[in-house]
XYZ file of C-alpha atoms in Angstrom:
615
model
C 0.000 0.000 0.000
C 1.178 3.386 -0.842
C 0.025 7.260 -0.107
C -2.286 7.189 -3.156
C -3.861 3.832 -2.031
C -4.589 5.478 1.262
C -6.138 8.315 -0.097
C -8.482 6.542 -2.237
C -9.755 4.739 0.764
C -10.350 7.455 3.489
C -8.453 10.766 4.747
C -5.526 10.757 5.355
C -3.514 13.238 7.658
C -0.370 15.625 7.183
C 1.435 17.159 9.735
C 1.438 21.188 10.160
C 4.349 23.756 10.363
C 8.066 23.487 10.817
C 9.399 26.908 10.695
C 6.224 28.166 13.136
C 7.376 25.947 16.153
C 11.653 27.045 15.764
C 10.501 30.456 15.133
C 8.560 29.930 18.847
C 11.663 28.704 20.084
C 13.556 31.436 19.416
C 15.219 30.195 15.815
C 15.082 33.393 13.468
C 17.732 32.259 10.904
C 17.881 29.454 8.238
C 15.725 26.761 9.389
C 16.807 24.491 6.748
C 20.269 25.140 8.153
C 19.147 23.318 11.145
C 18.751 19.940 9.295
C 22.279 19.621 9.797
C 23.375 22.058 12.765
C 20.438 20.962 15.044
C 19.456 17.531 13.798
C 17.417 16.689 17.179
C 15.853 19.736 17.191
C 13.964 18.731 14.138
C 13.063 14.453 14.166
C 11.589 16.031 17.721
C 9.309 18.362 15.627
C 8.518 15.488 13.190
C 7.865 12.957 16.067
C 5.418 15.493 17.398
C 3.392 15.604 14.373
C 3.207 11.787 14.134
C 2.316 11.747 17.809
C -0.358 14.061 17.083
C -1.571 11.583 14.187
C -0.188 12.594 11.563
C 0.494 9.900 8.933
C 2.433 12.599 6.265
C 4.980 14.354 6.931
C 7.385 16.793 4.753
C 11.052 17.167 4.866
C 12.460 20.511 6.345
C 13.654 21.772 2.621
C 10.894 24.597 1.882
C 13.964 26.826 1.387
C 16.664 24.451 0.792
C 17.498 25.499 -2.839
C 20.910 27.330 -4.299
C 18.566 30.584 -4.552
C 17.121 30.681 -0.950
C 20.179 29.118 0.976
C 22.771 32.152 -1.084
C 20.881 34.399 1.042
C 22.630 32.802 4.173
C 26.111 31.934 2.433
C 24.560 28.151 2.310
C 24.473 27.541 -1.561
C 27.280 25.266 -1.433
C 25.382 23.052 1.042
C 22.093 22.279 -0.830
C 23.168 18.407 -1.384
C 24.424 18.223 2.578
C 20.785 19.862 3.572
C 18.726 18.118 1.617
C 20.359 15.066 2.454
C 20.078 15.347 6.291
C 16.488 16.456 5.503
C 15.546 12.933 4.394
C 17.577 11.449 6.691
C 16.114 12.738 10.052
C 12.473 12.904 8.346
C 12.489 8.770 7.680
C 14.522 8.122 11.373
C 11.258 9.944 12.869
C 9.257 8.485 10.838
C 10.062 4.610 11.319
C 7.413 3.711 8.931
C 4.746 5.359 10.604
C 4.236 8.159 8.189
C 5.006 8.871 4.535
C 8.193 11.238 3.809
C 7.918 13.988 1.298
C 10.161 15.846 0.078
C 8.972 19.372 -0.189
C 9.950 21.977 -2.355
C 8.655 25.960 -2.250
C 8.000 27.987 -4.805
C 10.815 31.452 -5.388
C 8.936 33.726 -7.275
C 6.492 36.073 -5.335
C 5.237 39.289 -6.899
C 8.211 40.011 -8.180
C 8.502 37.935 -11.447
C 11.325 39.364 -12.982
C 13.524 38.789 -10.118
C 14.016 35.076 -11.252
C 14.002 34.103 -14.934
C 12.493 30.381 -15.708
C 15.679 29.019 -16.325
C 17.293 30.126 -13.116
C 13.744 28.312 -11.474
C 14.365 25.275 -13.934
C 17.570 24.888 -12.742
C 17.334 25.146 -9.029
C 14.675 23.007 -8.821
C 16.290 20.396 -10.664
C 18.707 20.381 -8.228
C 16.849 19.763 -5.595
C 14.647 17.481 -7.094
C 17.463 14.995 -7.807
C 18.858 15.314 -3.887
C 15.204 14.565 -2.415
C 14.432 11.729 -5.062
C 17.807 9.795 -4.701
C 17.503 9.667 -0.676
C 14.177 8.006 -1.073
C 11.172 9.911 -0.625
C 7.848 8.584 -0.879
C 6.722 11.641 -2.899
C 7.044 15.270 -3.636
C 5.061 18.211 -2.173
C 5.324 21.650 -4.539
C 4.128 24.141 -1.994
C 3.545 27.849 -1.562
C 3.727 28.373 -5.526
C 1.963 32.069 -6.054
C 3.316 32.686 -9.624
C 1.245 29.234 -11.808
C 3.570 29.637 -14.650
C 6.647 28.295 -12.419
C 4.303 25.779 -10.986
C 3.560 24.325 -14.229
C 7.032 24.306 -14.945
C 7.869 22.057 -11.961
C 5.858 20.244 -12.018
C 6.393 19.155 -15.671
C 9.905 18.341 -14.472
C 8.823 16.828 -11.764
C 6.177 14.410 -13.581
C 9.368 13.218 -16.213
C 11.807 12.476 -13.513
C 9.585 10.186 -11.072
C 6.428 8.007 -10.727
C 6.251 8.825 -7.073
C 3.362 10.635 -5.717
C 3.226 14.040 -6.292
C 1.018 16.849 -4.447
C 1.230 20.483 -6.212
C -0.464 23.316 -3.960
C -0.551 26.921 -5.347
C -1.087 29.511 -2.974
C -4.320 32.312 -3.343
C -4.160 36.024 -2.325
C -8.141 36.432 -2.620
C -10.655 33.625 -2.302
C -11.111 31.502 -5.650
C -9.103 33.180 -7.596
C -4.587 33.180 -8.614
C -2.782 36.482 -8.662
C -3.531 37.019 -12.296
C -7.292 36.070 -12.039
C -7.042 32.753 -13.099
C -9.992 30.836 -11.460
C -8.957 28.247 -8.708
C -11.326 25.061 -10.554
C -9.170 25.932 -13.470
C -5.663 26.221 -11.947
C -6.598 22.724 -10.505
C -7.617 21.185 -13.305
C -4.399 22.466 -15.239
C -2.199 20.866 -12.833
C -4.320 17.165 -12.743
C -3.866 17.316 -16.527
C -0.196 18.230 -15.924
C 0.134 14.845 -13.728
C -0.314 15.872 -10.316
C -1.376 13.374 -8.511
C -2.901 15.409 -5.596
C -3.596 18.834 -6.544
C -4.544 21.782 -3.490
C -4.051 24.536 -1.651
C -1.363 25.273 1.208
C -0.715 29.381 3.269
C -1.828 32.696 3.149
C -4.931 32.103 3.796
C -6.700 30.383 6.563
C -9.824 27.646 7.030
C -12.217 30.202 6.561
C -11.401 31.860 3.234
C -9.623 28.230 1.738
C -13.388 26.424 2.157
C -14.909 28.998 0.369
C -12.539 28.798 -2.451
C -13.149 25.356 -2.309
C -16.880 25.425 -2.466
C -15.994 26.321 -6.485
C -14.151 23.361 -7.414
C -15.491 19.876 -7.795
C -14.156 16.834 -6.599
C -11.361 15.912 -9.506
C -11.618 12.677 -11.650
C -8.230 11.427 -11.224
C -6.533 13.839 -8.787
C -7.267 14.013 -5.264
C -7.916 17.214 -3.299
C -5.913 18.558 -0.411
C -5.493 21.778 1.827
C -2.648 23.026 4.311
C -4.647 26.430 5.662
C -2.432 29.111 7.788
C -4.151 28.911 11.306
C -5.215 32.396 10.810
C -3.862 36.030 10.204
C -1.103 36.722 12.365
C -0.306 39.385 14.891
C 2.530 41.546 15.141
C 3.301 41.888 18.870
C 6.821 42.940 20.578
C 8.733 42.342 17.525
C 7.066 38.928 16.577
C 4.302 37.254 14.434
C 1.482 35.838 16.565
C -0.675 33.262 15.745
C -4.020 33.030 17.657
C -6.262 30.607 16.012
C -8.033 27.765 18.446
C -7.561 23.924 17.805
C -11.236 23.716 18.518
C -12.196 26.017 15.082
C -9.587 23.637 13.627
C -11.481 20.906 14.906
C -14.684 22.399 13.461
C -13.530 23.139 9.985
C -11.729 19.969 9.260
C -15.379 18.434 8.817
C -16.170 21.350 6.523
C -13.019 20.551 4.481
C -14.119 16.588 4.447
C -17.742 17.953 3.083
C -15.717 19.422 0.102
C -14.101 16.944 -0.592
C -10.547 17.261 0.182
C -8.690 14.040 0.935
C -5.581 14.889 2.407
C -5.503 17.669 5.002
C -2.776 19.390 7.001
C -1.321 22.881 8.779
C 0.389 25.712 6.958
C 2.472 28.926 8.704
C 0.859 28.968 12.555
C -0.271 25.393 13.051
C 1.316 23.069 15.395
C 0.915 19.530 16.665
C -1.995 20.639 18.358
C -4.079 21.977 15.359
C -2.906 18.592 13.373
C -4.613 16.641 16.474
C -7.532 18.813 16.798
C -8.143 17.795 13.235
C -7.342 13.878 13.575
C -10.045 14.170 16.334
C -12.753 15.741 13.988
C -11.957 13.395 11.241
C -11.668 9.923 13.740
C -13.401 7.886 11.351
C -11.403 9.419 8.599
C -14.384 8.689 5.847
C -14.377 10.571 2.466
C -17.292 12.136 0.307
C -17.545 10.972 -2.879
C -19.436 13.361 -4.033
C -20.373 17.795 -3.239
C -22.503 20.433 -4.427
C -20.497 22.664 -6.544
C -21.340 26.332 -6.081
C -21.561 28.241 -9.139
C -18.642 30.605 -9.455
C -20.401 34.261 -9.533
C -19.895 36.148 -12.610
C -18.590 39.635 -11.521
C -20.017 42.403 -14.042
C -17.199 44.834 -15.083
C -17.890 47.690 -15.978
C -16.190 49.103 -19.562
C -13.607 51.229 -19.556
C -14.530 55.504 -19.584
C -14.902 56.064 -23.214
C -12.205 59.143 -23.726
C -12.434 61.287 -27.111
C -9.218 62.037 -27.399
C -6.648 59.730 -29.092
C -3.623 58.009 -26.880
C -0.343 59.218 -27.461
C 0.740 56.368 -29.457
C -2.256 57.105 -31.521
C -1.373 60.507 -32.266
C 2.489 59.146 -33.106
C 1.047 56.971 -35.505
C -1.120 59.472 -37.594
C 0.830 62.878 -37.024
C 4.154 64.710 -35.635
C 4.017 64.221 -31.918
C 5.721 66.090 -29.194
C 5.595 65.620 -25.389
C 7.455 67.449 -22.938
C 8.843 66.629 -19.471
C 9.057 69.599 -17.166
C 9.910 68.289 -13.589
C 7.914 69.156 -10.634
C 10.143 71.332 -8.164
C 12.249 70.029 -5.328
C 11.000 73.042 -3.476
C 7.520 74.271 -2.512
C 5.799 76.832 -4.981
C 4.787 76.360 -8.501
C 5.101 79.501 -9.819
C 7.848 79.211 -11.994
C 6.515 75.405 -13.378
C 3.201 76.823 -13.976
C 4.383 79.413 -15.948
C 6.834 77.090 -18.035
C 3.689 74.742 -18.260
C 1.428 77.743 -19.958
C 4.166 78.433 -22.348
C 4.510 75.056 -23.308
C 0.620 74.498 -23.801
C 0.753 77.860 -25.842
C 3.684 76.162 -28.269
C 1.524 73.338 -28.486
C 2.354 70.430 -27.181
C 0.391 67.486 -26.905
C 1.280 66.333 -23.302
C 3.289 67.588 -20.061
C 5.511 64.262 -18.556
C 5.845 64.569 -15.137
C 8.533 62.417 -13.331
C 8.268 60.766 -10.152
C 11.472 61.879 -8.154
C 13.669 61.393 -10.923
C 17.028 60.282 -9.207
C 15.502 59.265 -6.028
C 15.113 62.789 -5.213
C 12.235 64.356 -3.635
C 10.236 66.268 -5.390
C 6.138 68.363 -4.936
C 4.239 65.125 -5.882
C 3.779 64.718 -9.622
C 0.199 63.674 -9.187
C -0.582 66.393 -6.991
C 1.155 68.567 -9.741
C -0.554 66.850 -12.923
C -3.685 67.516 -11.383
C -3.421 71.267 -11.514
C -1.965 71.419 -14.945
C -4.976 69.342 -15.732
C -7.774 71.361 -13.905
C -5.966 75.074 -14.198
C -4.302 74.591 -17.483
C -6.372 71.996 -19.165
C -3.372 70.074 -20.537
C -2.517 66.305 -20.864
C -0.259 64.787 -17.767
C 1.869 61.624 -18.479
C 2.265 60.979 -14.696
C 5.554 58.776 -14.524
C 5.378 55.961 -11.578
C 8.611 54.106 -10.153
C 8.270 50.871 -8.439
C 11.062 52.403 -5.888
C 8.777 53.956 -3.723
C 5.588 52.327 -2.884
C 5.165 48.290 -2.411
C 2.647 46.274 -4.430
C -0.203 47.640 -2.282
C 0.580 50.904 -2.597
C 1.258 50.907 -6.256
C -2.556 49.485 -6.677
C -3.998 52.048 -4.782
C -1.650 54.795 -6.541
C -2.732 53.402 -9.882
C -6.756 53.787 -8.469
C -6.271 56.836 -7.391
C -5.286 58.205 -10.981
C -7.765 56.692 -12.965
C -10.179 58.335 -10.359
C -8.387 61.263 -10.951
C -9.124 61.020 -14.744
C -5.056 60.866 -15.389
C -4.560 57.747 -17.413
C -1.825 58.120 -19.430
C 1.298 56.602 -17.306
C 5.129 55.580 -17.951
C 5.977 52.581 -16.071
C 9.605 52.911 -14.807
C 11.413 50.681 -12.416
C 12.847 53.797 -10.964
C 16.789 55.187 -9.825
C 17.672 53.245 -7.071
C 17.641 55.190 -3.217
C 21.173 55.438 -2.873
C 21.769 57.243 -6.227
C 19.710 60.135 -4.453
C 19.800 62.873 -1.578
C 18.810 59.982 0.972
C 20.962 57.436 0.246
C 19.667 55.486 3.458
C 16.346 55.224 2.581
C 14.758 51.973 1.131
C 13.798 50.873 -2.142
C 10.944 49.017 -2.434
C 10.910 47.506 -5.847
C 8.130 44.940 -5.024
C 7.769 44.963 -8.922
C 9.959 45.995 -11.596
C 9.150 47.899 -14.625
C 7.985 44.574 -16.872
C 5.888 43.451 -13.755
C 4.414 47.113 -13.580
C 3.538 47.143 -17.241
C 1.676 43.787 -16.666
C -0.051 45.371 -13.334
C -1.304 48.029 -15.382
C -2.591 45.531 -18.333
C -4.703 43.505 -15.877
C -6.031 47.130 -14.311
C -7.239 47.567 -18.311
C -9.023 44.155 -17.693
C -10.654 45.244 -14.533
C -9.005 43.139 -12.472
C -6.269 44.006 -9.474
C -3.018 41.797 -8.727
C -4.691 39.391 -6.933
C -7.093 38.564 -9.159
C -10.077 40.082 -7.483
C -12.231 42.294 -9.473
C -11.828 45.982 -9.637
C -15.797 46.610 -10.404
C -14.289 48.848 -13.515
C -11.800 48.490 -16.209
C -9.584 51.341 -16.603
C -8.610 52.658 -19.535
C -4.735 53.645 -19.250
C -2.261 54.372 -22.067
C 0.910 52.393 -21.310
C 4.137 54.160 -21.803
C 7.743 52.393 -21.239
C 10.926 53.229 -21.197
C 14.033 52.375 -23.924
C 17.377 52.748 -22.979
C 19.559 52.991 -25.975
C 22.829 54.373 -24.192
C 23.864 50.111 -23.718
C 26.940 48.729 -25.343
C 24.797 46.118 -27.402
C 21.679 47.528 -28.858
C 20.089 44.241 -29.454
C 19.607 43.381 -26.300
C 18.051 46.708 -25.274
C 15.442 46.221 -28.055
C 14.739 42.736 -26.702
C 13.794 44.453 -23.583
C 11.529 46.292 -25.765
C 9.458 43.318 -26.894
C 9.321 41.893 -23.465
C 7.701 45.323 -22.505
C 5.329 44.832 -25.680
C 4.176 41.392 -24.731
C 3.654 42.673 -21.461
C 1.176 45.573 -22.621
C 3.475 48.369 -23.069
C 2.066 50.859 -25.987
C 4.546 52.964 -26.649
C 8.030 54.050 -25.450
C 10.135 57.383 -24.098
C 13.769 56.854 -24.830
C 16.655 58.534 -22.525
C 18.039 61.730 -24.271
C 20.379 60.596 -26.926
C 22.732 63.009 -28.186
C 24.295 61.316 -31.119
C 22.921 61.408 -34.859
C 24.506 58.324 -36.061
C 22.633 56.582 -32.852
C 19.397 57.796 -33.681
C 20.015 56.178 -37.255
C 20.641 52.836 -35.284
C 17.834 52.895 -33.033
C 15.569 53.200 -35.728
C 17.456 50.375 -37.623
C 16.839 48.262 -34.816
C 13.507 49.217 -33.854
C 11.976 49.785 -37.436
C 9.957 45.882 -37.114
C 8.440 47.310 -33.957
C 4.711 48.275 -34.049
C 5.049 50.160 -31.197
C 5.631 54.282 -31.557
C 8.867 55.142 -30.162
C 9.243 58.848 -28.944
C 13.384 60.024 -29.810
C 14.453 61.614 -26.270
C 16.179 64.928 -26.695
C 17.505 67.537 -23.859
C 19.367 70.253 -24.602
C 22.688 70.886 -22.728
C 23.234 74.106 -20.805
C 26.893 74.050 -19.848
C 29.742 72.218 -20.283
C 29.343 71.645 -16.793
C 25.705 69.908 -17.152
C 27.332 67.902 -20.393
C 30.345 66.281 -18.270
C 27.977 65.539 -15.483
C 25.569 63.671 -17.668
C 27.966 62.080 -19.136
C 30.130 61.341 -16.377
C 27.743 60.282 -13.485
C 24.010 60.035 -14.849
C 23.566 56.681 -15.356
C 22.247 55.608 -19.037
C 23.042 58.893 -20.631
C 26.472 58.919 -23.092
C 27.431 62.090 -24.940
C 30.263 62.430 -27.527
C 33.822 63.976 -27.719
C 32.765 66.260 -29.988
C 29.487 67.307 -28.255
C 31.285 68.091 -24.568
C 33.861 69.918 -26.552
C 31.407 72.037 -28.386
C 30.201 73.209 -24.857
C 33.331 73.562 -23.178
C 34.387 75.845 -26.101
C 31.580 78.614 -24.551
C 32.375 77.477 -21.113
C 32.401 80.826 -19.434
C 29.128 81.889 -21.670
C 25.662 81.507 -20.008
C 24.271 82.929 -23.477
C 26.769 81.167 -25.713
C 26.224 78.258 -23.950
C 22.175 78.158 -24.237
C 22.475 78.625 -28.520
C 25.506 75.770 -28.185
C 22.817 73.634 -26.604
C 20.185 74.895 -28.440
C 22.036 74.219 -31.869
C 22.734 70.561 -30.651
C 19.981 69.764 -29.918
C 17.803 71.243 -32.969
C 20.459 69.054 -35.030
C 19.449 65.575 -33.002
C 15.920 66.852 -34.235
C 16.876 66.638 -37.950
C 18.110 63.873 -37.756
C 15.118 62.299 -35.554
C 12.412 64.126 -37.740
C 11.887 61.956 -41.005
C 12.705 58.460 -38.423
C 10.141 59.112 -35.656
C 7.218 61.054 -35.382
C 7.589 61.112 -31.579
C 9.758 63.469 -29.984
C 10.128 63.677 -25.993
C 11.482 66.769 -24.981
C 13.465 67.044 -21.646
C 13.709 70.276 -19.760
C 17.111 70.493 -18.132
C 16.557 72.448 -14.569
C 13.121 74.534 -15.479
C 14.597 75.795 -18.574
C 11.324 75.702 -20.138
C 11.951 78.574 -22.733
C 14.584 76.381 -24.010
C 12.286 73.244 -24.848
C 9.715 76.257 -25.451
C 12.234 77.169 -28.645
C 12.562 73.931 -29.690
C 8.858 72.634 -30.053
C 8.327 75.860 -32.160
C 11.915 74.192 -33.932
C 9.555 71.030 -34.937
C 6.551 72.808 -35.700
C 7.925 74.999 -37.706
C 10.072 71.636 -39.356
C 6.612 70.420 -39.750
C 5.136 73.307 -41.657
C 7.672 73.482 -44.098
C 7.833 69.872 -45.067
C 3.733 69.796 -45.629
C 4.591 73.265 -47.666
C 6.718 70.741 -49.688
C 4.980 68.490 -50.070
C 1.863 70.276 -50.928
C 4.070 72.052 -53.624
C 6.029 68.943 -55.141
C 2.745 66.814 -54.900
């Protein structure tokens, strides 16, 4: 008899938490670690579990991959921990329980952090360690991102025959971070060869059974759930978990009516939770059969309907020019409101405003687009970093626009905090600027990270940023398509101050059928050209360009036309390439990018004179 026989019989039992009774103890480090530096410490743990009735437990090796032990200096050890995992799992064990060997999911919000071959690989190595010590099967737990648990667990399903339980992990009831439906998810991964497909942290009895409630008992597959014991407290410097054996008790005969086949604990449980619910299930009977409830069909509401055209739009019919005027580091807007009038009287079709470009503080830029909206009645592009507000935040930033009316956004990963005037302070970076771009997509769809319904769809133009300034273009543009399958609709280069690179970017970008708008900011000293080339990161200019400007060194006015000149001839050569042109205004110098939209409109005018004349 094996686990699977067992579970097609009756319920069968898994043990609860590892980490949540060392953490009690006083263990805040590398609990993996302990498999080999504290090997009583855990076959106690284990034998407490079994004593508690258990009849599955999992190997201490959530965390014991190359990526998760570096963190400690441990990635050298991952055969050694694994190993000793096993080892003291099957000596507590002594054939009263099964052994699996459980791996955790890496990725988190933050997709980009880890690519699929860096997952691929790790895993792999793992796998092999837990499968040649013996295991009777594999637990995937704690998997939020379903892309890298399909990927697993395709490995897994080629390398082994053993049992193998796959358990993704919910932010909001029913539903996977990008809205996929639970039922579905489940079904995916029985068709994918999971042998016992569930749920397992996050969230506790309460909100797993009604996620449950929407699937149906699988045809091949069995069910299983590992629910937290509850939402924890934060008191004197620790997590607290409060949850009663007795609602334990109560809900493992809810979790029986749904179902699920093989239950256990998750982050808070202990021995006594695991007993509480080899009490309620004594008789350990299945159902064979539920009631399925009807998933309910959220209405969303379409997007605003807007009159005016998107930015890309506009690139791809006419001559467009957008201007970035930052808000000041100071309080008082007189100056930026009057460089923001003069630009709406050029005629420009949108204001950029950046979110504390080089991690330095600046008069919010929402607060600021606002005004030039309401007062001035011109088009924000409100820039947002993922350096400065977590996942949360960013959601609520991103409602807060739309409800605003301000939809057109540039997703930007953002300059790091130590690049700026507070060097100390922390960078978030909960996303980066791909995973943005995808946050913003689903916001389109009506739907928020977690997959939970936003009652609207918004409507926001997606702007991204290009790079160019890199030592091999290819890559960069790459990046680009990434950004494109990821929703981006159009993109603001860095301020390029080379003609022959402006040739090559649209060389390389020509197959794209997303608008690109040509970055240009005029220089204003020599001093302003040797720190942008010297110290701004992604910004490059030429011999010949810095010498140009230190020639009028000593010249405020000489200096302005020497920028001026420059930059009109980056123009030229940008104006029959790209009909987008993102203008940059270096330290409020707004009559400077003032000079140069009336540059391109007056460009414009002359070649439809042409062309009206030569037609």
């Amino acid at each position: 008899m094996g686990l699977l026989d067992d579970l097609k019989e009756r319920i069968v039992i898994a043990d609860g938490a590892m980490g949540t009774l060392l953490y009690a103890h006083g263990i805040d480090r590398c609990f993996e670690e302990l498999n080999v530096t504290k090997p009583e410490e855990i076959v106690h743990i284990h034998e407490a579990y079994i004593d508690a009735g258990a009849e599955v437990i999992q190997t201490n090796t959530y965390g014991a991959n190359y990526v998760k032990l570096a963190r400690y200096g441990l990635q050298d050890d991952v055969k050694k921990i694994n190993e000793a995992a096993v080892e003291l799992a099957k000596r507590a064990a002594k054939g009263r329980a099964y052994v699996l060997g459980t791996i955790g999911g890496l990725r988190s919000t933050n997709k980009s952090t880890i690519s699929l071959e860096e997952v691929k690989r790790t895993f792999r190595e793992q796998l092999y360690v837990l499968l040649n010590e013996g295991v009777d099967g594999l637990l995937l737990e704690t998997y939020y991102d379903f892309e890298e648990l399909q990927t697993v667990l395709s490995i897994a399903r080629k390398e082994t025959t053993l049992p193998i339980i796959a358990h993704v992990t919910l932010h909001d009831i029913g539903v996977l971070q990008h809205g996929m439906p639970l039922a579905e998810a489940l079904t995916e991964l029985e068709r994918l060869g999971a042998d016992v497909v569930g749920l397992n942290c996050h969230l506790g009895p309460y909100h797993m059974l009604r996620s449950l409630e929407e699937v149906p008992i699988p045809t091949r597959a069995f069910l299983s759930v590992y629910p937290n014991a509850s939402l924890p407290q934060y008191r004197d410097g620790r997590f607290i978990y409060e949850t009663s054996e007795q609602y334990f008790e109560e809900t493992a005969r809810a979790f029986r009516e749904q179902g699920v086949r093989l239950i256990g604990g998750c982050c808070g449980t202990t021995p006594k939770h695991i007993a509480a619910i080899a009490r309620a299930l004594s008789d350990r009977t299945p159902v064979y059969k539920k009631e399925v409830r009807q998933r309910h069909t959220i209405i969303v509401q379409e997007e605003k309907q807007t009159t005016a055209p998107s930015l890309a739009d506009i690139a791809r019919t006419r001559r467009s020019i957008i201007v970035e005027l930052d808000p000041p580091k100071k309080l008082g807007l007189t100056t930026f409101l009057e460089g923001a009038k003069a630009l709406k009287e050029a005629n420009i079709d949108a204001l950029t405003l950046a979110d504390n470009s080089l991690a330095t503080p600046r008069i919010s830029n929402v607060a600021v687009g606002t005004i030039v909206k309401q007062q001035l009645g011109m088009r924000p592009l409100i820039h947002i970093t993922c350096r400065d507000r977590n996942l949360i935040g960013l959601q609520s930033h991103l409602m807060g626009l739309y409800t605003l009316g301000m939809t057109d956004v540039l997703a930007l990963t953002g300059d790091p905090s130590k690049v700026g005037d507070f060097p100390g302070a922390t960078s978030v970076y909960d996303l980066s600027s791909f995973d943005l771009i995808s946050l913003i997509r689903q916001f389109n769809e009506g739907l928020s990270y977690s997959g939970k319904p936003l009652g609207q769809k918004t409507n926001f133009s997606i702007a991204a940023a290009f790079n160019p300034n890199v030592r091999h273009l290819d890559k960069a543009v790459k990046r680009l398509e990434k950004k494109i399958e990821c929703g981006a609709h159009y993109f603001l280069t860095q301020p390029l101050y080379s003609e022959k690179q402006i040739e090559d970017v649209y060389e390389a970008t020509k197959h794209l059928p997303t608008p690109i708008y040509i970055g240009i900011m005029p220089l204003t000293s020599a001093r302003n050209a040797d720190f942008l080339h010297h110290e701004v990161p992604g910004i490059t200019l030429s011999d010949d360009i810095r010498n140009r400007m230190a020639m009028c060194a000593n010249d405020r006015v000489q200096s302005t036309k020497e920028g001026l000149a420059i930059a009109k001839a980056l123009i030229d050569a940008a104006f029959d390439l790209f009909q987008g042109i993102y203008l940059i205004t270096p330290f409020l110098r707004y009559d400077m990018t003032v000079e140069l939209v009336r540059y391109i409109h007056e460009k414009e005018r002359l070649a439809k004179e042409r062309t009206v004349y030569y037609g």
